[in-house]
Amino acid sequence: MSLNAYPPVLTRLIRSLSKLPGLGEKSATRIAMYLLQAPAEEVEALAEGIVHLRNRVHTCSRCFHFTDQELCSICSDAGRDATLLCVVESTADLLAIEQSGAFKGIYHVLQGVLAPLDAIGPDNIRIRELLQRLDREPIREVILATNPSSEGEATAHYLLKLLKDRGLRISRIAYGIPMGGDLKYTDRVTLERALKGRQDF
Amino acid sequence: MKIFETEAIVLSTRDHGESDRLITFYSREAGKLRGIAKGARRSQKRFVHTFESSSLVLMTCRERKSLIWIEACKLLEPYLELRAEVERWGYAALLSEIFLEMAPEGEAQEELFDLLNATLLQLTKNRDPLNVMLLFMVRFLDKMGYLPELSHCSVCRSPLRASRRWLWRVKQGDLVCQKHGSIQPSGFPLDVGTLVLMEQSRVLSLDRMWRLHLLQEKKAPLFQGLIRVIQDLIRKDLKSLKLLEQIRAACSRKSERNRNWSG
């Protein structure tokens, strides 16, 4: 699509918006045209929100979830079980678990997983900080909730190796058939793991 | 457009756009290829768990002008045991990276496919993954034509047993005895025992090759030397070495900590 017909300011905005994930040039143009006609307060609130996001949001000094305070809302919540620690790959995974409402402990966000082809080793993710937390906090159980991908599995096994002599309970999130799933469409590895991890009913 | 089915080993997977995946794989029928799996990130049925690195799969592909389109993919062997031990998993990643960097694109070499598959299998079950990697690297460099003649000195033609120390001159692509080899930065010093074993690993059949064992003290220098040869050939550093180096350092930190506690 040619952007020559637009004023330079609008062209710049369309180019910036189309760099966002999931937005092509057409969607970016539609958003830019909407902003052009939207009430001034709405546009200013959006711009202010983006600037504040960059200036104020950082990672929690304890768990590495995003926050605008020293500690995130989860770490500073006295009602949570501080002896139960769930290790996740990313903030997106933390939010998915929080949305389930099934977990009332605290988290540690690794900010990545071991990825040799991207030159990411244990020193490049938050493993050292996890070990330091375990030295100073009264944690009794660590739940390894990295994804069941090759990288997530290898990271979980590596963490198990590092943590197994610490006298903690180490658990791994379960593998299995998703709710509403269909056995005949389930892959061989998931079925094998689901059968191995079956529970009394 | 031609549709073909082939056994393949997944070398790397990258997200592409909103829902697609770009897969680089080494196939039995067509060598190293890059393909796109449309909708693979969203599909809950077609491609679930098939594009994990180091997995052996059966792919149905459609040839296009640029990228291959992956129409279907069935998991044959995920080599799950690799993930349970990060060192073996790191070696499997190094294996993939060597293929990604050095294997020619679109050229079928069944021997290379069998070597890759057999090495992955050995990495899952062999007690000595470093020995497996060394045998793989020697065999791979030989199949790619980078290994020099190992039976005699390229200058005086004297046989291996005539000298204890040898030099693989990587730039010249030859092997010279102690008398004709002077120290040079691109040279790779080798002893006669290691050379005999390297020669055997190139001539033995693939299933018998894994019975060869290098002496413990020879493994680390040979690994460093072969890695240097590969990095010189591809003219860049291998990224997966970083993980292997970091886990080795972490393991020695942990052992030291355990020693201090027990002391």
Short mmCIF file of C-alpha atoms in Angstrom, two decimals:
data_model
loop_
_atom_site.label_atom_id
_atom_site.label_comp_id
_atom_site.label_asym_id
_atom_site.label_seq_id
_atom_site.Cartn_x
_atom_site.Cartn_y
_atom_site.Cartn_z
CA MET A 1 0.00 0.00 0.00
CA SER A 2 1.41 3.43 -0.93
CA LEU A 3 1.60 5.86 1.98
CA ASN A 4 2.67 8.83 -0.18
CA ALA A 5 -0.81 10.35 -0.18
CA TYR A 6 -0.81 10.76 3.63
CA PRO A 7 0.73 13.67 5.57
CA PRO A 8 4.21 12.68 6.88
CA VAL A 9 3.02 12.66 10.54
CA LEU A 10 0.29 10.14 9.70
CA THR A 11 2.70 8.04 7.62
CA ARG A 12 5.14 7.89 10.56
CA LEU A 13 2.36 6.79 12.92
CA ILE A 14 1.16 4.09 10.50
CA ARG A 15 4.71 2.78 10.15
CA SER A 16 5.15 2.72 13.96
CA LEU A 17 1.82 0.97 14.52
CA SER A 18 2.48 -1.65 11.85
CA LYS A 19 5.59 -2.76 13.78
CA LEU A 20 3.31 -3.95 16.61
CA PRO A 21 2.68 -7.71 16.75
CA GLY A 22 -0.39 -8.79 14.81
CA LEU A 23 -0.80 -5.50 12.96
CA GLY A 24 -0.24 -5.15 9.24
CA GLU A 25 -0.23 -1.87 7.35
CA LYS A 26 -3.97 -2.00 6.68
CA SER A 27 -4.89 -2.46 10.35
CA ALA A 28 -2.33 0.20 11.33
CA THR A 29 -3.92 2.65 8.87
CA ARG A 30 -7.41 1.89 10.28
CA ILE A 31 -6.18 2.56 13.84
CA ALA A 32 -4.41 5.77 12.78
CA MET A 33 -7.58 7.02 11.03
CA TYR A 34 -9.62 6.20 14.13
CA LEU A 35 -7.19 8.12 16.37
CA LEU A 36 -7.39 11.08 14.01
CA GLN A 37 -11.14 11.35 14.56
CA ALA A 38 -11.32 10.22 18.23
CA PRO A 39 -11.90 12.71 21.09
CA ALA A 40 -8.68 14.46 22.15
CA GLU A 41 -8.90 13.14 25.77
CA GLU A 42 -9.05 9.55 24.54
CA VAL A 43 -5.98 9.95 22.32
CA GLU A 44 -4.04 11.80 25.04
CA ALA A 45 -4.91 9.10 27.61
CA LEU A 46 -3.59 6.43 25.22
CA ALA A 47 -0.36 8.36 24.55
CA GLU A 48 0.11 8.98 28.29
CA GLY A 49 -0.50 5.28 29.00
CA ILE A 50 2.23 4.25 26.55
CA VAL A 51 4.74 6.76 27.99
CA HIS A 52 3.95 5.64 31.58
CA LEU A 53 4.31 2.01 30.52
CA ARG A 54 7.86 2.66 29.34
CA ASN A 55 8.84 4.93 32.26
CA ARG A 56 7.23 3.24 35.23
CA VAL A 57 6.80 -0.47 34.57
CA HIS A 58 9.79 -2.67 35.41
CA THR A 59 10.31 -6.16 36.77
CA CYS A 60 9.61 -7.03 40.41
CA SER A 61 12.89 -7.25 42.33
CA ARG A 62 11.79 -10.55 43.88
CA CYS A 63 9.91 -12.60 41.25
CA PHE A 64 10.59 -10.73 37.95
CA HIS A 65 6.90 -10.28 37.12
CA PHE A 66 6.08 -6.79 35.75
CA THR A 67 5.15 -4.09 38.27
CA ASP A 68 5.21 -0.33 38.79
CA GLN A 69 6.22 -0.72 42.47
CA GLU A 70 9.34 -2.23 44.09
CA LEU A 71 7.43 -5.50 44.60
CA CYS A 72 4.60 -6.76 42.38
CA SER A 73 1.02 -7.13 43.63
CA ILE A 74 1.50 -10.91 44.09
CA CYS A 75 4.74 -10.68 46.10
CA SER A 76 3.29 -7.95 48.34
CA ASP A 77 0.03 -9.85 48.98
CA ALA A 78 0.29 -11.18 52.56
CA GLY A 79 -2.61 -13.57 51.92
CA ARG A 80 -0.64 -15.76 49.51
CA ASP A 81 1.18 -18.91 50.52
CA ALA A 82 4.84 -17.86 50.54
CA THR A 83 6.03 -21.45 51.05
CA LEU A 84 4.73 -22.55 47.63
CA LEU A 85 6.73 -21.26 44.63
CA CYS A 86 5.67 -21.72 41.02
CA VAL A 87 8.45 -21.31 38.41
CA VAL A 88 7.23 -20.08 35.01
CA GLU A 89 8.94 -19.08 31.75
CA SER A 90 7.29 -15.70 31.21
CA THR A 91 4.86 -13.15 32.58
CA ALA A 92 2.30 -14.39 30.03
CA ASP A 93 2.45 -17.85 31.64
CA LEU A 94 2.10 -16.30 35.13
CA LEU A 95 -1.00 -14.40 33.99
CA ALA A 96 -2.50 -17.58 32.48
CA ILE A 97 -2.12 -19.40 35.83
CA GLU A 98 -3.48 -16.38 37.74
CA GLN A 99 -6.54 -16.29 35.47
CA SER A 100 -7.25 -19.92 36.33
CA GLY A 101 -7.58 -18.89 40.00
CA ALA A 102 -6.19 -22.32 40.95
CA PHE A 103 -2.92 -21.19 42.52
CA LYS A 104 -2.49 -19.14 45.70
CA GLY A 105 1.27 -19.34 46.13
CA ILE A 106 4.01 -17.06 44.80
CA TYR A 107 5.92 -17.09 41.49
CA HIS A 108 9.36 -16.87 39.98
CA VAL A 109 9.50 -15.73 36.34
CA LEU A 110 12.61 -17.12 34.59
CA GLN A 111 12.26 -14.60 31.73
CA GLY A 112 13.08 -17.28 29.18
CA VAL A 113 14.15 -20.90 28.86
CA LEU A 114 17.34 -22.66 27.89
CA ALA A 115 17.66 -22.24 24.12
CA PRO A 116 21.07 -23.39 22.80
CA LEU A 117 20.45 -22.34 19.19
CA ASP A 118 19.84 -18.79 20.44
CA ALA A 119 22.92 -18.95 22.70
CA ILE A 120 20.76 -18.83 25.83
CA GLY A 121 22.23 -20.82 28.69
CA PRO A 122 21.46 -20.97 32.43
CA ASP A 123 23.34 -17.72 33.10
CA ASN A 124 21.09 -15.82 30.68
CA ILE A 125 17.81 -16.52 32.49
CA ARG A 126 16.84 -15.92 36.13
CA ILE A 127 18.13 -19.21 37.57
CA ARG A 128 20.78 -17.68 39.81
CA GLU A 129 18.13 -15.38 41.32
CA LEU A 130 15.87 -18.40 41.91
CA LEU A 131 18.63 -20.17 43.85
CA GLN A 132 19.25 -17.01 45.89
CA ARG A 133 15.52 -16.82 46.73
CA LEU A 134 15.52 -20.43 47.87
CA ASP A 135 18.48 -19.65 50.18
CA ARG A 136 16.70 -16.81 51.95
CA GLU A 137 12.93 -17.48 51.70
CA PRO A 138 10.93 -20.13 53.66
CA ILE A 139 9.91 -22.07 50.52
CA ARG A 140 8.86 -25.71 51.01
CA GLU A 141 7.65 -26.67 47.53
CA VAL A 142 8.77 -25.62 44.05
CA ILE A 143 6.36 -26.28 41.17
CA LEU A 144 8.15 -26.38 37.82
CA ALA A 145 5.61 -24.94 35.39
CA THR A 146 7.74 -24.41 32.29
CA ASN A 147 6.01 -25.37 29.03
CA PRO A 148 6.06 -29.03 27.91
CA SER A 149 8.16 -28.08 24.85
CA SER A 150 11.69 -29.38 24.26
CA GLU A 151 13.20 -26.20 25.77
CA GLY A 152 10.72 -26.04 28.67
CA GLU A 153 11.25 -29.70 29.53
CA ALA A 154 15.04 -29.43 29.40
CA THR A 155 14.90 -26.31 31.60
CA ALA A 156 12.66 -28.12 34.13
CA HIS A 157 15.02 -31.12 34.26
CA TYR A 158 18.01 -28.82 34.67
CA LEU A 159 16.28 -27.03 37.57
CA LEU A 160 15.42 -30.39 39.13
CA LYS A 161 19.10 -31.32 39.01
CA LEU A 162 20.06 -28.06 40.74
CA LEU A 163 17.31 -28.23 43.39
CA LYS A 164 17.04 -31.91 44.29
CA ASP A 165 19.57 -31.80 47.15
CA ARG A 166 17.95 -28.85 48.89
CA GLY A 167 15.38 -30.78 50.91
CA LEU A 168 12.43 -29.20 49.09
CA ARG A 169 9.42 -30.87 47.50
CA ILE A 170 9.89 -30.44 43.75
CA SER A 171 6.84 -31.02 41.54
CA ARG A 172 6.14 -30.69 37.81
CA ILE A 173 2.83 -29.57 36.31
CA ALA A 174 0.88 -32.54 34.92
CA TYR A 175 0.67 -33.55 31.26
CA GLY A 176 -2.53 -34.82 29.70
CA ILE A 177 -5.61 -34.54 27.58
CA PRO A 178 -7.10 -31.02 27.58
CA MET A 179 -10.68 -30.60 28.88
CA GLY A 180 -13.08 -30.97 25.95
CA GLY A 181 -10.31 -32.75 24.00
CA ASP A 182 -10.60 -35.81 21.82
CA LEU A 183 -8.44 -38.91 22.36
CA LYS A 184 -8.26 -39.78 18.67
CA TYR A 185 -6.70 -36.41 17.87
CA THR A 186 -4.27 -36.51 20.78
CA ASP A 187 -0.62 -37.03 19.88
CA ARG A 188 1.29 -40.14 20.93
CA VAL A 189 3.53 -38.41 23.49
CA THR A 190 0.66 -36.69 25.31
CA LEU A 191 -1.34 -39.95 25.45
CA GLU A 192 1.68 -41.83 26.79
CA ARG A 193 2.25 -39.20 29.49
CA ALA A 194 -1.46 -38.98 30.34
CA LEU A 195 -1.58 -42.74 30.90
CA LYS A 196 1.64 -42.72 32.95
CA GLY A 197 0.34 -39.86 35.10
CA ARG A 198 -3.15 -41.32 35.64
CA GLN A 199 -4.73 -40.85 39.08
CA ASP A 200 -7.14 -42.86 41.23
CA PHE A 201 -10.74 -42.00 40.41
CA MET B 1 3.23 -28.69 -7.78
CA LYS B 2 4.95 -31.84 -6.62
CA ILE B 3 3.94 -33.41 -3.31
CA PHE B 4 6.40 -35.70 -1.56
CA GLU B 5 6.58 -37.63 1.68
CA THR B 6 9.83 -38.03 3.58
CA GLU B 7 11.31 -38.99 6.91
CA ALA B 8 12.98 -35.94 8.43
CA ILE B 9 14.68 -34.71 11.57
CA VAL B 10 13.67 -31.28 12.83
CA LEU B 11 16.74 -29.04 13.16
CA SER B 12 15.12 -25.76 14.18
CA THR B 13 11.70 -24.18 14.54
CA ARG B 14 10.89 -20.47 14.42
CA ASP B 15 7.56 -18.68 14.84
CA HIS B 16 6.51 -16.82 11.72
CA GLY B 17 3.78 -14.19 11.61
CA GLU B 18 0.71 -14.72 13.77
CA SER B 19 0.18 -18.45 13.45
CA ASP B 20 2.79 -20.06 11.18
CA ARG B 21 6.05 -21.83 11.90
CA LEU B 22 9.25 -21.95 9.85
CA ILE B 23 10.92 -25.33 10.14
CA THR B 24 14.41 -26.30 9.02
CA PHE B 25 14.77 -30.06 8.75
CA TYR B 26 17.10 -32.69 7.37
CA SER B 27 15.20 -35.16 5.23
CA ARG B 28 16.08 -38.58 3.86
CA GLU B 29 14.69 -37.74 0.40
CA ALA B 30 15.93 -34.20 -0.16
CA GLY B 31 18.60 -33.27 2.41
CA LYS B 32 18.34 -30.00 4.31
CA LEU B 33 15.20 -28.01 3.58
CA ARG B 34 13.29 -25.06 4.99
CA GLY B 35 9.53 -25.21 5.07
CA ILE B 36 6.54 -23.31 6.35
CA ALA B 37 3.76 -24.95 8.35
CA LYS B 38 0.74 -22.71 7.92
CA GLY B 39 -1.37 -22.31 11.04
CA ALA B 40 0.95 -24.60 13.05
CA ARG B 41 0.86 -22.43 16.18
CA ARG B 42 -2.92 -22.49 16.35
CA SER B 43 -3.64 -26.00 15.08
CA GLN B 44 -4.60 -28.38 17.88
CA LYS B 45 -4.76 -31.41 15.60
CA ARG B 46 -2.50 -31.23 12.53
CA PHE B 47 0.90 -30.36 13.94
CA VAL B 48 0.72 -30.87 17.70
CA HIS B 49 4.11 -31.83 19.17
CA THR B 50 5.69 -32.61 15.80
CA PHE B 51 8.06 -29.68 15.34
CA GLU B 52 10.16 -30.04 18.48
CA SER B 53 13.87 -29.95 17.68
CA SER B 54 15.64 -33.33 17.24
CA SER B 55 12.35 -35.18 16.61
CA LEU B 56 12.15 -37.78 13.84
CA VAL B 57 8.98 -37.13 11.84
CA LEU B 58 7.24 -38.19 8.64
CA MET B 59 6.47 -35.08 6.60
CA THR B 60 4.21 -34.51 3.66
CA CYS B 61 5.48 -31.50 1.75
CA ARG B 62 4.43 -29.52 -1.29
CA GLU B 63 7.17 -27.96 -3.39
CA ARG B 64 6.75 -24.22 -3.95
CA LYS B 65 8.94 -21.66 -5.65
CA SER B 66 10.69 -20.48 -2.47
CA LEU B 67 9.72 -22.28 0.73
CA ILE B 68 8.43 -25.84 0.97
CA TRP B 69 4.86 -26.02 2.33
CA ILE B 70 4.47 -28.63 5.05
CA GLU B 71 1.04 -30.14 4.54
CA ALA B 72 1.13 -32.79 7.27
CA CYS B 73 3.55 -34.13 9.82
CA LYS B 74 3.51 -37.29 11.91
CA LEU B 75 5.75 -37.84 14.92
CA LEU B 76 7.82 -41.04 14.62
CA GLU B 77 10.34 -40.66 17.45
CA PRO B 78 10.59 -37.63 19.76
CA TYR B 79 13.83 -38.73 21.50
CA LEU B 80 12.29 -37.52 24.76
CA GLU B 81 15.11 -38.94 26.91
CA LEU B 82 17.39 -36.15 25.64
CA ARG B 83 15.41 -33.55 27.56
CA ALA B 84 15.93 -35.32 30.87
CA GLU B 85 19.67 -34.59 30.86
CA VAL B 86 20.63 -31.12 29.81
CA GLU B 87 24.17 -32.08 28.70
CA ARG B 88 22.84 -34.67 26.22
CA TRP B 89 20.18 -32.16 25.11
CA GLY B 90 22.92 -29.55 24.61
CA TYR B 91 24.93 -31.99 22.46
CA ALA B 92 21.78 -32.69 20.39
CA ALA B 93 21.43 -28.93 19.85
CA LEU B 94 25.10 -28.76 18.81
CA LEU B 95 24.44 -31.60 16.37
CA SER B 96 21.50 -29.67 14.88
CA GLU B 97 23.55 -26.49 14.66
CA ILE B 98 26.40 -28.25 12.83
CA PHE B 99 23.84 -29.58 10.30
CA LEU B 100 22.19 -26.16 10.02
CA GLU B 101 25.53 -24.49 9.31
CA MET B 102 27.32 -27.11 7.22
CA ALA B 103 24.94 -29.50 5.48
CA PRO B 104 24.24 -28.44 1.89
CA GLU B 105 20.68 -27.29 1.19
CA GLY B 106 18.45 -29.47 -1.01
CA GLU B 107 21.05 -32.21 -1.63
CA ALA B 108 19.93 -35.66 -0.56
CA GLN B 109 22.66 -37.59 1.26
CA GLU B 110 21.12 -40.61 2.89
CA GLU B 111 24.35 -41.37 4.76
CA LEU B 112 24.13 -37.99 6.50
CA PHE B 113 20.48 -38.58 7.41
CA ASP B 114 21.35 -41.99 8.89
CA LEU B 115 24.32 -40.50 10.75
CA LEU B 116 22.14 -37.75 12.26
CA ASN B 117 19.41 -40.17 13.30
CA ALA B 118 21.86 -42.72 14.71
CA THR B 119 23.74 -40.03 16.66
CA LEU B 120 20.48 -38.81 18.25
CA LEU B 121 19.64 -42.38 19.22
CA GLN B 122 23.11 -42.87 20.73
CA LEU B 123 22.83 -39.57 22.63
CA THR B 124 19.67 -40.88 24.30
CA LYS B 125 21.13 -44.21 25.42
CA ASN B 126 24.95 -44.27 25.26
CA ARG B 127 26.70 -43.85 28.61
CA ASP B 128 29.26 -41.44 27.15
CA PRO B 129 27.62 -38.61 25.15
CA LEU B 130 30.94 -36.79 24.61
CA ASN B 131 32.41 -39.91 22.96
CA VAL B 132 29.27 -40.09 20.75
CA MET B 133 29.72 -36.46 19.70
CA LEU B 134 33.40 -36.97 18.88
CA LEU B 135 32.67 -40.00 16.69
CA PHE B 136 29.86 -38.06 15.01
CA MET B 137 32.08 -35.05 14.28
CA VAL B 138 34.87 -37.16 12.75
CA ARG B 139 32.40 -39.10 10.58
CA PHE B 140 30.51 -35.94 9.57
CA LEU B 141 33.69 -34.07 8.58
CA ASP B 142 34.74 -37.12 6.56
CA LYS B 143 31.37 -37.33 4.73
CA MET B 144 31.55 -33.60 4.02
CA GLY B 145 35.05 -34.03 2.56
CA TYR B 146 36.93 -32.01 5.19
CA LEU B 147 38.90 -34.82 6.81
CA PRO B 148 42.42 -35.28 5.37
CA GLU B 149 43.94 -38.64 4.40
CA LEU B 150 44.72 -40.17 7.80
CA SER B 151 46.92 -43.14 6.88
CA HIS B 152 50.23 -41.39 6.07
CA CYS B 153 52.17 -38.11 5.99
CA SER B 154 51.18 -36.07 2.96
CA VAL B 155 54.83 -34.88 2.51
CA CYS B 156 57.04 -37.97 3.06
CA ARG B 157 54.29 -40.64 2.76
CA SER B 158 55.51 -42.32 6.00
CA PRO B 159 52.80 -44.43 7.67
CA LEU B 160 51.01 -43.50 10.91
CA ARG B 161 53.16 -45.74 13.11
CA ALA B 162 56.33 -43.95 11.94
CA SER B 163 55.69 -40.90 14.11
CA ARG B 164 54.05 -40.37 17.53
CA ARG B 165 53.01 -36.77 16.91
CA TRP B 166 51.13 -35.49 13.87
CA LEU B 167 49.70 -32.22 12.66
CA TRP B 168 46.39 -31.77 10.79
CA ARG B 169 47.02 -28.63 8.74
CA VAL B 170 43.42 -27.47 8.46
CA LYS B 171 44.06 -24.71 5.90
CA GLN B 172 46.00 -27.02 3.58
CA GLY B 173 43.64 -29.93 4.33
CA ASP B 174 46.41 -32.44 4.94
CA LEU B 175 48.13 -34.44 7.68
CA VAL B 176 51.88 -34.28 8.25
CA CYS B 177 54.26 -36.14 10.55
CA GLN B 178 56.27 -34.49 13.34
CA LYS B 179 59.23 -33.98 11.00
CA HIS B 180 57.24 -31.95 8.47
CA GLY B 181 54.75 -30.21 10.69
CA SER B 182 55.66 -26.90 12.30
CA ILE B 183 53.43 -25.25 14.90
CA GLN B 184 50.91 -22.98 13.21
CA PRO B 185 47.73 -21.33 14.50
CA SER B 186 45.42 -23.26 12.17
CA GLY B 187 47.18 -26.59 12.85
CA PHE B 188 45.61 -29.28 14.98
CA PRO B 189 48.15 -31.50 16.82
CA LEU B 190 47.11 -35.17 17.10
CA ASP B 191 48.74 -38.26 18.58
CA VAL B 192 48.95 -41.56 16.73
CA GLY B 193 46.37 -43.32 18.97
CA THR B 194 43.70 -40.68 18.29
CA LEU B 195 44.47 -40.80 14.56
CA VAL B 196 44.07 -44.60 14.44
CA LEU B 197 40.69 -44.27 16.14
CA MET B 198 39.63 -41.44 13.78
CA GLU B 199 40.60 -43.61 10.81
CA GLN B 200 38.53 -46.48 12.20
CA SER B 201 35.52 -44.24 12.79
CA ARG B 202 35.51 -43.27 9.12
CA VAL B 203 35.79 -46.82 7.75
CA LEU B 204 33.64 -48.88 10.14
CA SER B 205 29.93 -49.34 9.44
CA LEU B 206 27.70 -46.91 11.32
CA ASP B 207 26.37 -49.46 13.83
CA ARG B 208 29.90 -50.72 14.66
CA MET B 209 31.39 -47.22 14.91
CA TRP B 210 29.73 -46.60 18.31
CA ARG B 211 31.85 -49.37 19.86
CA LEU B 212 34.95 -47.17 19.53
CA HIS B 213 36.06 -45.39 22.69
CA LEU B 214 38.54 -42.60 22.99
CA LEU B 215 40.83 -42.42 26.02
CA GLN B 216 39.33 -40.17 28.71
CA GLU B 217 42.22 -37.67 28.64
CA LYS B 218 42.06 -37.37 24.83
CA LYS B 219 38.36 -36.45 24.63
CA ALA B 220 38.40 -32.80 25.73
CA PRO B 221 41.36 -31.75 23.52
CA LEU B 222 39.89 -33.58 20.50
CA PHE B 223 36.48 -31.96 21.09
CA GLN B 224 38.07 -28.49 21.33
CA GLY B 225 40.14 -29.18 18.20
CA LEU B 226 37.22 -30.45 16.10
CA ILE B 227 35.03 -27.55 17.24
CA ARG B 228 37.81 -25.14 16.20
CA VAL B 229 38.00 -26.84 12.78
CA ILE B 230 34.22 -26.53 12.32
CA GLN B 231 34.17 -22.90 13.48
CA ASP B 232 37.04 -22.09 11.10
CA LEU B 233 35.09 -23.70 8.26
CA ILE B 234 31.82 -21.88 8.95
CA ARG B 235 33.68 -18.70 9.98
CA LYS B 236 31.58 -18.10 13.08
CA ASP B 237 31.11 -19.35 16.62
CA LEU B 238 28.68 -22.17 17.36
CA LYS B 239 25.99 -20.73 19.63
CA SER B 240 25.04 -23.96 21.37
CA LEU B 241 28.53 -24.22 22.93
CA LYS B 242 27.53 -21.42 25.28
CA LEU B 243 24.92 -23.63 26.97
CA LEU B 244 27.36 -26.54 27.30
CA GLU B 245 30.02 -24.26 28.82
CA GLN B 246 27.54 -22.71 31.26
CA ILE B 247 26.13 -26.03 32.49
CA ARG B 248 29.64 -27.40 33.02
CA ALA B 249 30.53 -24.31 35.10
CA ALA B 250 27.26 -24.61 37.08
CA CYS B 251 27.92 -28.30 37.78
CA SER B 252 31.39 -27.57 39.13
CA ARG B 253 29.95 -24.72 41.29
CA LYS B 254 27.37 -27.17 42.67
CA SER B 255 29.98 -29.86 43.41
CA GLU B 256 32.13 -27.29 45.18
CA ARG B 257 29.14 -26.14 47.24
CA ASN B 258 28.31 -29.76 48.19
CA ARG B 259 31.95 -30.36 49.15
CA ASN B 260 31.94 -27.26 51.36
CA TRP B 261 28.73 -28.39 53.08
CA SER B 262 29.96 -31.91 53.69
CA GLY B 263 33.39 -30.57 54.79
#
